[in-house]
Amino acid sequence: MSSAAQHALQRQLKELMMHPVPGFRVGMKDDNIFDWEVGIIGPLGTAYEGGYFLASIKFPQDFPFNPPSFTFHNGFYHPNVYEDGRLCISILHAPGDDEMSGESAAERWNPTQSVESILLSVISLLNDPNTSSPANVDASIQFRKDKKAFDAKVKELVEKSKKDIPADLVMPTSEADFLVKRPIEIEEDENFWYEEDDDDDDEDEDEDHGGSDEGSDAEE
Amino acid sequence: MSDNSHNPPAQDAETYARPTDDEILQYERKIKEPHTLAPLVGEKTGFESLQAEYADGSPTTQAKIALLAEEYSGLRCTRRDGNCFYRGLAYRLCELVSERKDTLWAKAVMQRLGPHSREAVGRAGYDLDLMGDFAECWEDAVRDGDREGAAADSVVCWLRIVTAAILKNNRDMFEAFILDSYPTLDLFIGSQVEPMNIEADQPHIVAIANALGVTIKIGNLDTTLNTDGVMNWHEIEPLEPLVIPDSAPKAEDQPQVVLLYRPGHYDILYPI
């Protein structure tokens, strides 16, 4: 069972590193495929803008039959995050768990879900907290009744989180920046099409390498 | 998520003296334990244990079991975890293929179980890169005659995805059966097909029979009677039956899996 889980996770990690979900960086922690580190760029237009928030995802040995857990670090403040950092979101709950919550099975974890679907849910939750089933009741009440104080508290977090911004990461300042991640890929595609009739692959490959080398230099 | 009608106002949540989520979960697991520890698919047995189980049951049920004992050589019980339909179907199909290993028939069945399903799943919009692992478990098990492998959760999961794909690819046909109880077909799939441990019902069975080209015959062990006999059988035939290339269609070539249904559960039946 666990080798199937390993296989699935390796595949998903590779896919997410090649085609990142905008606003996220993922990687393994200590070479353990069941334990990932995530960096989340605070979405623009929210109180979290400008911050870089660290979290970890821990996967069970029987993934994808059971959901992973998602935990924010450094006292993340959000209506749907418990004080210990655990994210509370229906997609991370297995169907059958806690029938009282009023969540329908359609919103729960099932084996067709992926890490990508979790990351997309996280972004949606940062943009739009779900105050109807809060994990942090104080944060939820503050979010609804005193948005200014809520924002101020998050702003503190944002400031503290700036030390965690990776050296090679240029923080996006506009929606377009979130999407500019893939110009290299488009070039590659074009080359790919040209290559079909070409014999001199070398030239094209050199160009490609120019592009991807920049990327890897930056990462180091 | 947006449905807040079930949730008490936040400030009241703390004062409610209800068990914690963990306590509810633990209790649920405890009462389900006898079921969750049973083998995924048990040994083939006669009908004695079924007769004993219904010794105090209704005469109709007892008569039905007596009839089964005459017409069937035995049954194999599956674990009562809500996956029994898919598990029983997969196990029995794998067994049928291995009984006729290396025949044209087996080849045709495998073609239908493999590439045909993958195509449907891809067309329905699922990510085949992600789901391919599940498909591989199923295809490997059938090819190798590995019945235990065919009973695995990954195979159950794959058959659920195939079922969902057929529903999605034939919206017009299935929506009519579903919209009574669910606002959309996708919501039905999200809550009744994709999640593990949720049992299969009529639409699921029709869909998977169509996908795999398998006839699924189900005997209903309840207290209702059929008009022309004792046991009420439901036979679900695929819209496109199995085709064996270069061979005239014969009735005995149509793969058939027979299951015994009791409310909420399916076991495998073995024809004599």
Coordinates of C-alpha atoms in Angstrom, one line a residue:
Chain A
M1 CA 0.0 0.0 0.0
S2 CA 2.6 2.5 1.0
S3 CA 4.6 2.0 -2.2
A4 CA 1.5 2.9 -4.2
A5 CA 1.2 6.0 -2.0
Q6 CA 4.9 6.8 -2.6
H7 CA 4.5 6.4 -6.3
A8 CA 1.4 8.7 -6.4
L9 CA 3.1 11.3 -4.3
Q10 CA 6.3 11.3 -6.3
R11 CA 4.3 11.8 -9.5
Q12 CA 2.3 14.7 -8.0
L13 CA 5.4 16.4 -6.5
K14 CA 7.2 16.2 -9.9
E15 CA 4.1 17.6 -11.7
L16 CA 3.8 20.5 -9.1
M17 CA 7.5 21.3 -9.5
M18 CA 7.3 21.4 -13.2
H19 CA 3.9 23.1 -13.4
P20 CA 3.5 25.0 -10.1
V21 CA 0.1 26.2 -8.9
P22 CA 0.5 30.0 -9.0
G23 CA 1.3 31.3 -5.6
F24 CA 2.8 28.1 -4.2
R25 CA 6.2 26.5 -3.8
V26 CA 6.3 22.9 -2.8
G27 CA 9.1 20.5 -1.9
M28 CA 10.0 17.5 0.2
K29 CA 11.1 17.9 3.8
D30 CA 14.2 15.7 4.7
D31 CA 13.8 13.7 1.5
N32 CA 10.6 12.2 2.9
I33 CA 7.9 11.9 0.3
F34 CA 5.2 11.7 3.0
D35 CA 6.2 15.1 4.4
W36 CA 6.1 18.2 2.2
E37 CA 7.0 21.8 2.8
V38 CA 4.9 24.5 1.2
G39 CA 5.5 28.2 0.8
I40 CA 2.4 30.3 0.1
I41 CA 2.5 33.7 -1.4
G42 CA -0.2 35.8 0.3
P43 CA -2.9 36.5 -2.4
L44 CA -3.1 40.0 -3.7
G45 CA -6.0 42.1 -2.5
T46 CA -6.2 40.2 0.8
A47 CA -4.8 41.0 4.2
Y48 CA -2.2 38.3 3.5
E49 CA -0.7 40.2 0.5
G50 CA 3.1 40.6 0.7
G51 CA 3.5 37.7 3.1
Y52 CA 5.2 34.4 2.5
F53 CA 3.7 31.7 4.7
L54 CA 5.2 28.4 5.5
A55 CA 3.2 25.2 6.0
S56 CA 3.6 21.5 5.9
I57 CA 1.6 18.7 4.4
K58 CA 1.8 15.3 6.0
F59 CA 0.5 12.3 4.0
P60 CA -0.8 9.1 5.5
Q61 CA 0.7 5.8 4.4
D62 CA -2.6 4.9 2.6
F63 CA -2.7 8.1 0.6
P64 CA -4.8 8.8 -1.5
F65 CA -7.5 6.8 0.3
N66 CA -7.1 9.0 3.3
P67 CA -6.5 12.8 3.2
P68 CA -3.2 14.5 4.2
S69 CA -3.1 17.0 7.0
F70 CA -2.2 20.6 6.2
T71 CA -0.5 22.7 9.0
F72 CA 0.5 26.3 8.9
H73 CA 3.6 27.4 10.8
N74 CA 4.4 30.5 12.8
G75 CA 1.0 31.2 14.4
F76 CA -1.0 31.7 11.2
Y77 CA -4.1 33.7 11.8
H78 CA -7.2 32.8 9.9
P79 CA -10.9 31.8 10.7
N80 CA -10.4 28.3 9.3
V81 CA -7.0 27.6 10.9
Y82 CA -6.8 26.2 14.4
E83 CA -4.5 27.9 16.9
D84 CA -2.0 25.0 16.5
G85 CA -1.9 25.8 12.7
R86 CA -4.0 22.9 11.4
L87 CA -6.1 23.9 8.5
C88 CA -9.8 22.9 8.8
I89 CA -11.4 22.5 5.4
S90 CA -13.9 20.0 4.2
I91 CA -11.7 18.6 1.4
L92 CA -9.2 17.4 4.1
H93 CA -11.9 15.4 5.9
A94 CA -12.5 11.8 4.9
P95 CA -16.2 11.1 4.1
G96 CA -17.7 9.3 7.1
D97 CA -15.7 11.4 9.6
D98 CA -17.8 13.5 11.8
E99 CA -21.2 13.2 10.2
M100 CA -22.5 16.1 12.4
S101 CA -20.6 18.8 10.5
G102 CA -23.2 19.3 7.8
E103 CA -20.6 18.9 5.1
S104 CA -21.8 16.7 2.3
A105 CA -19.7 13.8 1.0
A106 CA -19.2 15.8 -2.2
E107 CA -17.1 18.3 -0.4
R108 CA -15.0 15.8 1.4
W109 CA -11.7 14.1 0.6
N110 CA -11.9 11.2 -1.9
P111 CA -9.2 9.4 -3.8
T112 CA -9.8 11.5 -7.0
Q113 CA -8.6 14.6 -5.1
S114 CA -5.0 15.7 -5.5
V115 CA -2.5 18.0 -3.8
E116 CA -3.3 20.5 -6.5
S117 CA -7.0 20.5 -5.5
I118 CA -5.9 21.1 -1.9
L119 CA -3.7 24.1 -2.8
L120 CA -6.5 25.6 -4.9
S121 CA -8.8 25.2 -1.9
V122 CA -6.2 26.9 0.3
I123 CA -6.0 29.9 -2.0
S124 CA -9.8 30.2 -2.2
L125 CA -10.0 30.1 1.6
L126 CA -7.3 32.8 2.0
N127 CA -9.3 35.0 -0.4
D128 CA -12.7 34.1 1.2
P129 CA -12.6 32.7 4.8
N130 CA -15.5 30.5 5.6
T131 CA -16.9 32.0 8.8
S132 CA -19.9 29.7 9.0
S133 CA -17.7 26.8 10.3
P134 CA -14.7 28.5 12.0
A135 CA -11.7 26.6 13.5
N136 CA -10.6 29.8 15.2
V137 CA -13.7 31.3 16.6
D138 CA -12.0 34.5 17.8
A139 CA -10.5 35.1 14.4
S140 CA -13.8 34.4 12.7
I141 CA -15.7 36.9 14.9
Q142 CA -13.0 39.5 14.5
F143 CA -13.1 38.9 10.7
R144 CA -16.8 39.6 10.6
K145 CA -17.2 42.3 13.2
D146 CA -13.9 44.1 13.2
K147 CA -12.2 43.6 9.9
K148 CA -9.7 46.5 10.7
A149 CA -8.4 44.8 13.8
F150 CA -8.3 41.4 11.9
D151 CA -6.3 43.0 9.0
A152 CA -3.9 44.6 11.5
K153 CA -3.2 41.3 13.2
V154 CA -2.6 39.6 9.8
K155 CA -0.4 42.5 8.8
E156 CA 1.9 41.8 11.7
L157 CA 2.2 38.2 10.5
V158 CA 2.9 39.4 7.0
E159 CA 5.8 41.5 8.3
K160 CA 7.2 38.6 10.3
S161 CA 6.9 36.2 7.4
K162 CA 9.0 38.4 5.1
K163 CA 12.2 36.8 6.5
D164 CA 11.0 33.5 5.1
I165 CA 10.8 34.8 1.5
P166 CA 13.3 32.7 -0.5
A167 CA 16.2 34.7 -1.9
D168 CA 15.3 33.8 -5.5
L169 CA 11.7 34.6 -5.3
V170 CA 10.5 37.9 -6.7
M171 CA 7.3 38.6 -4.9
P172 CA 4.4 39.3 -7.3
T173 CA 2.9 42.8 -7.1
S174 CA 0.1 42.4 -9.7
E175 CA -2.2 39.6 -10.9
A176 CA -0.1 39.4 -14.0
D177 CA 3.0 38.5 -12.0
F178 CA 1.3 35.4 -10.7
L179 CA 0.9 34.2 -14.2
V180 CA 4.3 35.2 -15.7
K181 CA 5.7 32.0 -14.4
R182 CA 5.7 30.2 -17.6
P183 CA 7.2 32.2 -20.5
I184 CA 10.0 29.7 -20.8
E185 CA 7.5 26.9 -21.3
I186 CA 5.8 28.7 -24.2
E187 CA 9.2 29.2 -25.9
E188 CA 9.9 25.5 -25.4
D189 CA 6.7 24.6 -27.1
E190 CA 7.5 26.7 -30.1
N191 CA 10.9 25.1 -30.4
F192 CA 9.3 21.8 -30.1
W193 CA 7.1 22.4 -33.1
Y194 CA 10.0 23.8 -35.2
E195 CA 12.2 20.8 -34.3
E196 CA 10.0 18.3 -36.1
D197 CA 11.5 19.1 -39.5
D198 CA 14.9 20.2 -38.2
D199 CA 18.0 18.1 -38.1
D200 CA 20.1 20.6 -36.1
D201 CA 18.5 19.9 -32.7
D202 CA 21.6 21.2 -31.0
E203 CA 20.9 24.8 -31.7
D204 CA 17.4 24.6 -30.3
E205 CA 18.5 22.7 -27.3
D206 CA 21.0 25.4 -26.5
E207 CA 18.3 27.9 -26.5
D208 CA 16.2 25.8 -24.2
H209 CA 19.0 25.3 -21.8
G210 CA 19.6 29.1 -21.7
G211 CA 16.1 29.4 -20.4
S212 CA 16.0 26.6 -17.8
D213 CA 19.6 27.4 -16.6
E214 CA 18.5 30.8 -15.5
G215 CA 15.8 29.1 -13.5
S216 CA 18.1 26.7 -11.7
D217 CA 20.7 29.4 -11.1
A218 CA 18.1 31.4 -9.4
E219 CA 17.1 28.5 -7.2
E220 CA 20.6 27.9 -5.8
Chain B
M1 CA -19.2 24.8 2.9
S2 CA -21.5 27.7 2.4
D3 CA -24.3 25.9 4.1
N4 CA -24.5 27.4 7.5
S5 CA -28.0 26.4 8.4
H6 CA -26.7 23.3 10.3
N7 CA -24.3 25.2 12.4
P8 CA -25.1 26.9 15.6
P9 CA -24.0 30.5 16.0
A10 CA -20.3 30.6 16.7
Q11 CA -20.6 31.8 20.3
D12 CA -22.9 29.0 21.2
A13 CA -20.6 26.3 19.7
E14 CA -18.4 26.2 22.8
T15 CA -21.3 25.8 25.3
Y16 CA -22.9 22.9 23.5
A17 CA -22.2 19.7 25.5
R18 CA -21.8 17.4 22.6
P19 CA -19.1 14.8 22.2
T20 CA -16.0 15.9 20.3
D21 CA -15.4 15.0 16.7
D22 CA -12.8 12.6 17.8
E23 CA -15.1 10.9 20.3
I24 CA -17.7 10.4 17.6
L25 CA -15.2 9.0 15.2
Q26 CA -13.7 6.6 17.7
Y27 CA -17.2 5.3 18.7
E28 CA -18.1 4.9 15.0
R29 CA -14.9 2.9 14.3
K30 CA -15.5 0.8 17.4
I31 CA -19.0 -0.3 16.4
K32 CA -17.9 -0.9 12.8
E33 CA -14.9 -3.0 13.9
P34 CA -16.4 -6.5 13.3
H35 CA -17.0 -5.5 9.7
T36 CA -13.8 -3.7 9.0
L37 CA -11.7 -6.6 10.3
A38 CA -13.4 -9.2 8.0
P39 CA -11.4 -10.3 4.9
L40 CA -12.0 -8.2 1.8
V41 CA -13.3 -11.3 0.1
G42 CA -13.9 -14.4 2.0
E43 CA -13.6 -18.1 1.2
K44 CA -16.2 -19.7 -1.1
T45 CA -18.8 -21.4 1.1
G46 CA -22.1 -23.3 0.8
F47 CA -25.4 -21.8 1.9
E48 CA -25.4 -23.2 5.4
S49 CA -24.3 -20.1 7.1
L50 CA -26.8 -18.0 5.2
Q51 CA -29.5 -20.5 6.3
A52 CA -28.4 -20.3 9.9
E53 CA -28.4 -16.5 9.7
Y54 CA -32.0 -16.4 8.6
A55 CA -33.2 -19.4 10.7
D56 CA -35.6 -17.0 12.4
G57 CA -36.2 -15.0 9.3
S58 CA -39.3 -14.8 7.1
P59 CA -40.5 -17.9 5.2
T60 CA -40.0 -16.0 2.0
T61 CA -36.3 -15.4 2.7
Q62 CA -35.8 -19.0 3.8
A63 CA -37.5 -20.3 0.6
K64 CA -35.2 -18.0 -1.4
I65 CA -32.1 -19.4 0.2
A66 CA -33.3 -23.0 -0.3
L67 CA -33.7 -22.2 -4.0
L68 CA -30.3 -20.6 -4.2
A69 CA -28.8 -23.7 -2.7
E70 CA -30.3 -25.7 -5.5
E71 CA -29.2 -23.5 -8.3
Y72 CA -25.9 -22.2 -7.1
S73 CA -22.8 -24.0 -6.0
G74 CA -21.9 -21.4 -3.3
L75 CA -21.2 -17.9 -2.3
R76 CA -18.3 -15.7 -1.3
C77 CA -18.9 -13.0 1.2
T78 CA -17.3 -9.6 0.8
R79 CA -16.4 -7.1 3.5
R80 CA -19.3 -4.9 4.5
D81 CA -17.6 -1.6 4.0
G82 CA -19.7 0.0 1.3
N83 CA -17.2 -1.1 -1.4
C84 CA -18.6 -4.6 -1.7
F85 CA -20.3 -4.2 -5.0
Y86 CA -17.1 -3.0 -6.8
R87 CA -14.9 -5.4 -4.9
G88 CA -17.2 -8.4 -5.6
L89 CA -17.5 -7.5 -9.3
A90 CA -13.7 -7.0 -9.7
Y91 CA -12.9 -10.2 -7.9
R92 CA -15.3 -12.3 -9.9
L93 CA -14.4 -10.8 -13.2
C94 CA -10.7 -11.5 -12.5
E95 CA -11.6 -15.0 -11.6
L96 CA -13.6 -15.5 -14.8
V97 CA -10.8 -14.2 -17.0
S98 CA -8.2 -16.5 -15.3
E99 CA -10.5 -19.5 -15.8
R100 CA -10.3 -18.9 -19.5
K101 CA -6.7 -17.6 -19.6
D102 CA -5.1 -17.1 -23.0
T103 CA -8.3 -17.5 -25.0
L104 CA -9.6 -15.0 -27.5
W105 CA -12.4 -14.4 -25.1
A106 CA -10.0 -13.5 -22.3
K107 CA -8.2 -11.1 -24.7
A108 CA -11.5 -9.4 -25.7
V109 CA -12.6 -9.0 -22.1
M110 CA -9.2 -7.5 -21.1
Q111 CA -9.4 -5.1 -24.0
R112 CA -12.8 -4.0 -22.8
L113 CA -11.7 -3.7 -19.1
G114 CA -8.5 -1.8 -19.9
P115 CA -8.1 0.6 -22.8
H116 CA -11.9 1.0 -23.2
S117 CA -12.3 2.2 -19.6
R118 CA -9.2 4.5 -19.8
E119 CA -10.6 6.2 -22.8
A120 CA -13.9 6.8 -21.1
V121 CA -12.2 8.2 -18.0
G122 CA -10.0 10.5 -20.0
R123 CA -13.0 11.7 -22.0
A124 CA -14.9 12.5 -18.9
G125 CA -12.2 15.0 -17.9
Y126 CA -10.3 13.0 -15.2
D127 CA -6.5 13.4 -15.1
L128 CA -5.3 10.0 -16.4
D129 CA -1.8 10.7 -15.1
L130 CA -3.1 10.7 -11.6
M131 CA -5.7 8.0 -12.1
G132 CA -3.5 5.7 -14.2
D133 CA -2.0 4.1 -11.0
F134 CA -5.4 2.8 -10.1
A135 CA -6.0 1.5 -13.6
E136 CA -2.7 -0.3 -13.6
C137 CA -3.6 -2.2 -10.4
W138 CA -6.7 -3.4 -12.1
E139 CA -5.2 -4.3 -15.4
D140 CA -2.3 -6.1 -13.8
A141 CA -4.6 -8.1 -11.5
V142 CA -6.8 -9.2 -14.4
R143 CA -3.8 -10.1 -16.6
D144 CA -2.1 -12.0 -13.8
G145 CA -5.2 -13.7 -12.5
D146 CA -4.4 -12.1 -9.2
R147 CA -7.8 -12.2 -7.4
E148 CA -6.5 -10.7 -4.2
G149 CA -5.1 -7.8 -6.2
A150 CA -8.4 -7.3 -7.9
A151 CA -10.0 -7.0 -4.5
A152 CA -7.7 -4.1 -3.5
D153 CA -8.9 -0.6 -2.6
S154 CA -7.1 0.9 -5.6
V155 CA -9.2 -1.3 -7.9
V156 CA -12.4 -0.3 -6.1
C157 CA -11.3 3.3 -6.6
W158 CA -10.7 2.8 -10.3
L159 CA -14.1 1.1 -10.9
R160 CA -15.7 4.1 -9.1
I161 CA -13.9 6.5 -11.4
V162 CA -14.9 4.4 -14.4
T163 CA -18.5 4.5 -13.2
A164 CA -18.4 8.2 -12.7
A165 CA -16.9 8.7 -16.2
I166 CA -19.7 6.7 -17.8
L167 CA -22.3 8.8 -15.9
K168 CA -20.6 12.0 -17.0
N169 CA -20.2 10.8 -20.6
N170 CA -23.9 9.9 -20.8
R171 CA -25.5 12.8 -18.9
D172 CA -28.8 12.7 -20.8
M173 CA -29.4 9.1 -20.1
F174 CA -28.6 9.2 -16.4
E175 CA -29.7 12.6 -15.2
A176 CA -33.3 11.5 -15.3
F177 CA -32.7 8.9 -12.7
I178 CA -30.7 11.1 -10.4
L179 CA -32.2 14.6 -10.5
D180 CA -35.0 13.4 -8.2
S181 CA -32.6 13.2 -5.3
Y182 CA -29.6 15.4 -6.4
P183 CA -29.7 18.9 -7.9
T184 CA -26.9 17.9 -10.4
L185 CA -25.3 14.8 -11.8
D186 CA -21.9 16.1 -10.7
L187 CA -23.1 16.5 -7.1
F188 CA -24.4 12.9 -7.2
I189 CA -21.1 11.7 -8.5
G190 CA -19.2 13.7 -5.9
S191 CA -21.1 12.3 -3.0
Q192 CA -22.3 8.8 -4.2
V193 CA -19.8 7.5 -6.7
E194 CA -16.3 8.9 -6.1
P195 CA -16.0 8.6 -2.4
M196 CA -14.9 5.2 -1.0
N197 CA -17.2 3.3 1.3
I198 CA -20.4 4.5 -0.3
E199 CA -22.5 1.6 -1.7
A200 CA -23.6 1.3 -5.3
D201 CA -27.2 1.6 -6.5
Q202 CA -29.0 1.1 -9.7
P203 CA -27.4 3.9 -11.7
H204 CA -23.9 2.9 -10.7
I205 CA -24.6 -0.7 -11.7
V206 CA -26.0 0.2 -15.1
A207 CA -23.0 2.5 -15.7
I208 CA -20.3 0.0 -14.8
A209 CA -22.1 -2.8 -16.7
N210 CA -22.0 -0.6 -19.8
A211 CA -18.4 0.3 -19.2
L212 CA -17.1 -3.2 -18.8
G213 CA -19.4 -4.9 -21.2
V214 CA -20.4 -7.3 -18.4
T215 CA -23.9 -8.6 -17.6
I216 CA -24.6 -8.1 -13.9
K217 CA -27.3 -10.4 -12.4
I218 CA -28.4 -9.6 -8.9
G219 CA -30.6 -11.8 -6.7
N220 CA -32.6 -9.8 -4.2
L221 CA -32.7 -11.6 -0.8
D222 CA -35.5 -9.6 0.8
T223 CA -39.0 -10.5 1.7
T224 CA -40.6 -9.4 -1.6
L225 CA -41.6 -12.0 -4.2
N226 CA -41.2 -12.0 -7.9
T227 CA -44.5 -12.6 -9.8
D228 CA -43.3 -15.7 -11.6
G229 CA -41.1 -17.3 -9.1
V230 CA -39.7 -17.0 -5.6
M231 CA -36.4 -15.2 -6.1
N232 CA -36.5 -11.8 -7.7
W233 CA -33.6 -11.4 -10.1
H234 CA -32.4 -8.2 -11.7
E235 CA -30.4 -8.7 -14.8
I236 CA -28.5 -5.6 -16.0
E237 CA -27.1 -6.1 -19.5
P238 CA -24.6 -3.7 -21.1
L239 CA -25.8 -1.6 -24.0
E240 CA -22.8 -2.7 -26.0
P241 CA -22.2 -6.4 -25.1
L242 CA -18.7 -7.9 -25.4
V243 CA -17.5 -8.4 -28.9
I244 CA -15.0 -11.1 -29.7
P245 CA -13.2 -10.2 -33.0
D246 CA -13.6 -12.7 -35.8
S247 CA -16.1 -14.8 -33.9
A248 CA -19.9 -15.1 -34.1
P249 CA -21.6 -13.8 -31.0
K250 CA -22.7 -16.6 -28.7
A251 CA -24.7 -16.2 -25.5
E252 CA -22.2 -18.0 -23.4
D253 CA -19.5 -15.6 -24.4
Q254 CA -21.2 -12.7 -22.7
P255 CA -19.4 -12.4 -19.3
Q256 CA -21.8 -12.5 -16.4
V257 CA -21.2 -11.8 -12.7
V258 CA -23.9 -12.9 -10.3
L259 CA -24.3 -11.1 -7.0
L260 CA -26.6 -11.7 -4.0
Y261 CA -28.1 -8.5 -2.7
R262 CA -29.2 -7.9 0.9
P263 CA -30.1 -4.3 1.8
G264 CA -26.8 -2.4 1.8
H265 CA -24.7 -5.3 0.8
Y266 CA -23.6 -7.5 -2.2
D267 CA -21.9 -11.0 -2.0
I268 CA -20.6 -13.1 -4.9
L269 CA -22.8 -16.0 -6.1
Y270 CA -21.4 -19.0 -8.0
P271 CA -23.6 -20.7 -10.7
I272 CA -23.3 -24.5 -10.8

